[in-house]
Structure formats: structure tokens, C-alpha cells
mmCIF file of C-alpha atoms in Angstrom:
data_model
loop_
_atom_site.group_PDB
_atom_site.id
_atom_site.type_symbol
_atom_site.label_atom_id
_atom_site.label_comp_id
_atom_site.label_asym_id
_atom_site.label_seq_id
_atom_site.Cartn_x
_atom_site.Cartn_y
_atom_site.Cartn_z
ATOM 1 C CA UNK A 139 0.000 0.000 0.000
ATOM 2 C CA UNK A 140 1.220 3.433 -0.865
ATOM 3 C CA UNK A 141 0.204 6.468 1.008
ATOM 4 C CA UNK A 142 0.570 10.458 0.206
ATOM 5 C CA UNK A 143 0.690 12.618 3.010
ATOM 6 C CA UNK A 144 -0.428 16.319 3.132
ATOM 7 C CA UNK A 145 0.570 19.053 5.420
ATOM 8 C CA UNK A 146 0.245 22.865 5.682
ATOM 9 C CA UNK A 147 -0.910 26.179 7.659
ATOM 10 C CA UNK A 148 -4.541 26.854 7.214
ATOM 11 C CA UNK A 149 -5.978 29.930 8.466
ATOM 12 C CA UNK A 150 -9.888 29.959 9.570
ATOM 13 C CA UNK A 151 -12.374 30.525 7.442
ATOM 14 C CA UNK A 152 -10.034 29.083 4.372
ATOM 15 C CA UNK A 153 -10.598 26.322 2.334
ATOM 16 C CA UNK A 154 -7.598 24.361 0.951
ATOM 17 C CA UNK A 155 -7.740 21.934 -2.060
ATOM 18 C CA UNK A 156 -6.118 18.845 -2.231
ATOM 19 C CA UNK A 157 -5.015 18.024 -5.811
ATOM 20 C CA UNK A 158 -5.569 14.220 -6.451
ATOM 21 C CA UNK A 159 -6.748 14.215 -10.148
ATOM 22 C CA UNK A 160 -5.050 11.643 -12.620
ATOM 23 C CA UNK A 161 -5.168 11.044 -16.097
ATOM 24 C CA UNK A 162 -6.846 8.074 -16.176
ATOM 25 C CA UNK A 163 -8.962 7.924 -12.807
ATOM 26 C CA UNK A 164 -7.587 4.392 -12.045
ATOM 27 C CA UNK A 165 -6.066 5.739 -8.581
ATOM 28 C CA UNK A 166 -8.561 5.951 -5.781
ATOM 29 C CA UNK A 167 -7.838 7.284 -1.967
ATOM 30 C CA UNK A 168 -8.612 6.317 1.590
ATOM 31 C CA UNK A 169 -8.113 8.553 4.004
ATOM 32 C CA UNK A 170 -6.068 6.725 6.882
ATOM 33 C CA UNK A 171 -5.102 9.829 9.469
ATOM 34 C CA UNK A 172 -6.405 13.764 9.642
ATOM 35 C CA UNK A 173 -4.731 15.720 12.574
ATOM 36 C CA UNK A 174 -5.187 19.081 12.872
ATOM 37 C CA UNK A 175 -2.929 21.212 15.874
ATOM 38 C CA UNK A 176 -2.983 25.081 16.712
ATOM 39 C CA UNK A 177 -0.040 27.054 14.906
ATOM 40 C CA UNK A 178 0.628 27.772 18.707
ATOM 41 C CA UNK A 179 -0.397 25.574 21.059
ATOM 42 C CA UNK A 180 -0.402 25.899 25.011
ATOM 43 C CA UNK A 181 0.850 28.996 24.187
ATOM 44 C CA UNK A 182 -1.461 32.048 24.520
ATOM 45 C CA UNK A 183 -4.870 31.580 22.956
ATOM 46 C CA UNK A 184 -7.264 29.123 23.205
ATOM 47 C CA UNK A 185 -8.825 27.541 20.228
ATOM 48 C CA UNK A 186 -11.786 25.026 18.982
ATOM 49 C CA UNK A 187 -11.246 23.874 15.909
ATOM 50 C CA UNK A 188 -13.198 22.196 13.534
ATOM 51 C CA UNK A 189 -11.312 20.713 10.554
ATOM 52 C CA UNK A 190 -13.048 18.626 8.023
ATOM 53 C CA UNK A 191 -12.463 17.194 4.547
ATOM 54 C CA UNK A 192 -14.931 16.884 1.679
ATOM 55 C CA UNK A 193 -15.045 15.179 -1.864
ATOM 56 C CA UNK A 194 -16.681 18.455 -3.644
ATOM 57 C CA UNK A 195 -15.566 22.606 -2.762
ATOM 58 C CA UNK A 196 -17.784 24.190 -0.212
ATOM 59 C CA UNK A 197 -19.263 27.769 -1.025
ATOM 60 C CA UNK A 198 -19.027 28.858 2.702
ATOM 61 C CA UNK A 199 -16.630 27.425 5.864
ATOM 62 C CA UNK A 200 -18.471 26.566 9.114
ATOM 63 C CA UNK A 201 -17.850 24.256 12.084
ATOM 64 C CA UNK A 202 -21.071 22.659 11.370
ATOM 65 C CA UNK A 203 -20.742 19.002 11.259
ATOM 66 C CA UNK A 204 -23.438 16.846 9.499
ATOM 67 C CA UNK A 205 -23.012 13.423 8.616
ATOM 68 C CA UNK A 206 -25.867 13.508 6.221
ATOM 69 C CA UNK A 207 -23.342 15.290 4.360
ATOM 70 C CA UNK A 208 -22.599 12.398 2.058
ATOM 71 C CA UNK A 209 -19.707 14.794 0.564
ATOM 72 C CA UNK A 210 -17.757 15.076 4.068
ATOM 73 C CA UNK A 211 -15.661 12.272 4.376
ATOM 74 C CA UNK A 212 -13.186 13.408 7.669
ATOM 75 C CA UNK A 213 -13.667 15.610 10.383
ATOM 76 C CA UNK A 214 -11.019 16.663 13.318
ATOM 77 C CA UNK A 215 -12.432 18.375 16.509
ATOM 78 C CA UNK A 216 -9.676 20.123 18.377
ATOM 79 C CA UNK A 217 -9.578 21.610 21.750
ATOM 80 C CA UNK A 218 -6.506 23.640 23.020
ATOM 81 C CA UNK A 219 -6.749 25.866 25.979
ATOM 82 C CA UNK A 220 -4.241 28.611 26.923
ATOM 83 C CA UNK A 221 -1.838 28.082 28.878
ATOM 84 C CA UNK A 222 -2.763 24.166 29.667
ATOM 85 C CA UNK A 223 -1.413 21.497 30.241
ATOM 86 C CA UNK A 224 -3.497 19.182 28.014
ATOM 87 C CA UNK A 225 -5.798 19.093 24.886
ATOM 88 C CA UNK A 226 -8.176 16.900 23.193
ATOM 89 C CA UNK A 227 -8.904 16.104 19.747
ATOM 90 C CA UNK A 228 -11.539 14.106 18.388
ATOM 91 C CA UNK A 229 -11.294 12.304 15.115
ATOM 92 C CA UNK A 230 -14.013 11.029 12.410
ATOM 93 C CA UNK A 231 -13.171 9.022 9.557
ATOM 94 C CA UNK A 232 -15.243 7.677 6.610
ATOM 95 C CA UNK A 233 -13.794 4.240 4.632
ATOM 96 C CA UNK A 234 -15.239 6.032 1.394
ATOM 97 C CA UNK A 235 -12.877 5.747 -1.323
ATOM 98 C CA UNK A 236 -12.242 8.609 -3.599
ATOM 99 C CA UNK A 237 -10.426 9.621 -6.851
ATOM 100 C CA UNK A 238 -10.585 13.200 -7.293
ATOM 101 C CA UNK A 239 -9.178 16.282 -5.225
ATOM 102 C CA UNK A 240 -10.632 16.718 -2.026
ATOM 103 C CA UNK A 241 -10.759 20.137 0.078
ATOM 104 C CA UNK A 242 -10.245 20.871 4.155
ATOM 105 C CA UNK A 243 -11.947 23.256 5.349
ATOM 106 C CA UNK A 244 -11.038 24.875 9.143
ATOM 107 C CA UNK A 245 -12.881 26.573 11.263
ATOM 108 C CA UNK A 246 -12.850 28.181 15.002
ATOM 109 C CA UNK A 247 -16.144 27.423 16.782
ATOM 110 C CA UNK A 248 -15.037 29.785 19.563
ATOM 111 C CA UNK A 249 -14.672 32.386 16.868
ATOM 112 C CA UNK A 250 -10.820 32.913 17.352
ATOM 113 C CA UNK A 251 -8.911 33.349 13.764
ATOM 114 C CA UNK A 252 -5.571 31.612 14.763
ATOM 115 C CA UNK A 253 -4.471 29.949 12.116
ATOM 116 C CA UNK A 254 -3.429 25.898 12.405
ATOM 117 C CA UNK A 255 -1.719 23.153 10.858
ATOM 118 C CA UNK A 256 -3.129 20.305 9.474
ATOM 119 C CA UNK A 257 -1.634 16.422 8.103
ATOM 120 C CA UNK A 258 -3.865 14.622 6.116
ATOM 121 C CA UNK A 259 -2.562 10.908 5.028
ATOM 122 C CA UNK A 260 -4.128 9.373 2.272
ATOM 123 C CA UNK A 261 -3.893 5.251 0.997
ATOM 124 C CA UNK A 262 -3.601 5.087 -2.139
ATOM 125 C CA UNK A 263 -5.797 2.004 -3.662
ATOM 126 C CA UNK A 264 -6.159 0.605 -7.493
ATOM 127 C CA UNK A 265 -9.538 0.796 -9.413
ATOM 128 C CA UNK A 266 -10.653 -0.885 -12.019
ATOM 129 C CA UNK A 267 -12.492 1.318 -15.060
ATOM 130 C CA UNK A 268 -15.787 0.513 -13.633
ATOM 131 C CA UNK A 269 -15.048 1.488 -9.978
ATOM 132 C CA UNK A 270 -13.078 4.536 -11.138
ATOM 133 C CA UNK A 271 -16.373 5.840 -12.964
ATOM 134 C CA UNK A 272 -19.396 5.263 -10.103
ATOM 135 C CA UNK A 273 -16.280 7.457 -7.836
ATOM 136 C CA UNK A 274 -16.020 9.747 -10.246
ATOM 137 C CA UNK A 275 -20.047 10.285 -10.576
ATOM 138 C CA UNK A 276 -20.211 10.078 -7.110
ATOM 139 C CA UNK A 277 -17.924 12.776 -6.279
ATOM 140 C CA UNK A 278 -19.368 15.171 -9.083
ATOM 141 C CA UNK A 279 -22.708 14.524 -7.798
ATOM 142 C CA UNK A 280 -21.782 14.985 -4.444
ATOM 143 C CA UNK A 281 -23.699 11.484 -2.970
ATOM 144 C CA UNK A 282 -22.979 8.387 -1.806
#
């Protein structure tokens, strides 16, 4: 199994995309590990984060999580408080196999604008024509 890892700043209120595509679609992805941390942490300011990845772009960031969503495929909860000694971090993960670019979203549901860091670790697993087209579909349609 091969796996491509992702990493960067993200600020709040930014979505980042996550270029995937391939020429011939054969290539699908799992996600195996999202982390998100604060650009900071412990430090000085405290910070909820939502982090979340989807199969289509979003129009608008939130920290609204809904797993009727069939489009959000990963979501990170993370909890840092100033000046602490511990945080916590909560982590979703859907098996749902993919083959085009994906976007992470971040957001601050205690409305700070600190930016963060995510790492995003994707499997990388072979299709055959016919599975690479219903993912395809699926992820233009935005369903499951």
C-alpha cells in the first residue's frame, strides 16, 4: 500500500484543495489519518477547531458538522486551551474511497482566527475502469 501525506498552515475561514486528479482515474484514496494542531499551542490563545475534509468545494466554511453530508468524508475536533497542560482532539473518519481532489476546510467554533496546521494521510488504492467511474459520478454529484 502506498500512502501520500499532506501538510500545511490553514488559516480559519479558508478552504484548501487537495489536488488528487489523474489522467486516467484508475487511482482511488482512503483517508487513513487527519490531525489538525494550533499554529501555537499551550501557548497564549485558546482555540476550537473544527477541521473537516470533503469530496466536492464548499461555497461557505463553518464548524457545522453533518453526517448527512454524504460529501464530508473526515472531520477533526480540536480543543486547546491557553496556557494548559493538556488538549483533546476528536477524530471522524469515513472508509469512502475517492479519486478526485478533495478540500479541508477549518474553522474556530469559539470564533478565534488563529491559524493551524493540518496532516492529512491518504492510501492510495487501485480501481478498475468501472469502480473509477461510479467514484467519479459520485464525487461530481456529491452522494454516496
Amino acid at each position: 500500500m502506498k500512502t501520500k501525506a499532506f501538510k500545511g498552515k490553514i488559516e480559519v475561514d479558508e478552504q484548501i484543495t487537495v489536488r488528487l486528479g489523474t489522467n486516467d482515474g484508475l487511482t482511488g484514496y482512503k483517508i487513513k489519518k487527519f490531525q489538525i494542531i494550533s499554529s501555537t499551542p499551550g501557548v497564549t490563545s485558546s482555540v476550537e477547531y473544527v477541521a473537516k475534509v470533503y469530496t466536492v468545494e464548499r461555497s461557505a466554511v463553518d464548524a457545522l458538522v453533518d453526517f448527512n453530508d454524504p460529501t464530508l468524508i473526515a472531520v477533526v475536533y480540536y480543543q486547546d486551551r491557553a496556557n494548559a497542560s493538556s488538549n483533546t482532539e476528536t477524530i471522524i473518519i469515513d472508509n469512502k474511497i475517492f479519486n478526485q481532489d478533495c478540500y479541508v476546510t477549518l474553522d474556530d467554533s469559539d470564533g478565534n482566527t488563529l491559524a493551524g496546521n493540518f496532516y492529512l494521510e491518504l492510501e492510495q488504492v487501485s480501481l478498475t475502469e468501472n469502480e473509477a467511474t461510479v467514484a467519479t459520478l459520485k464525487d461530481m454529484r456529491g452522494r454516496e
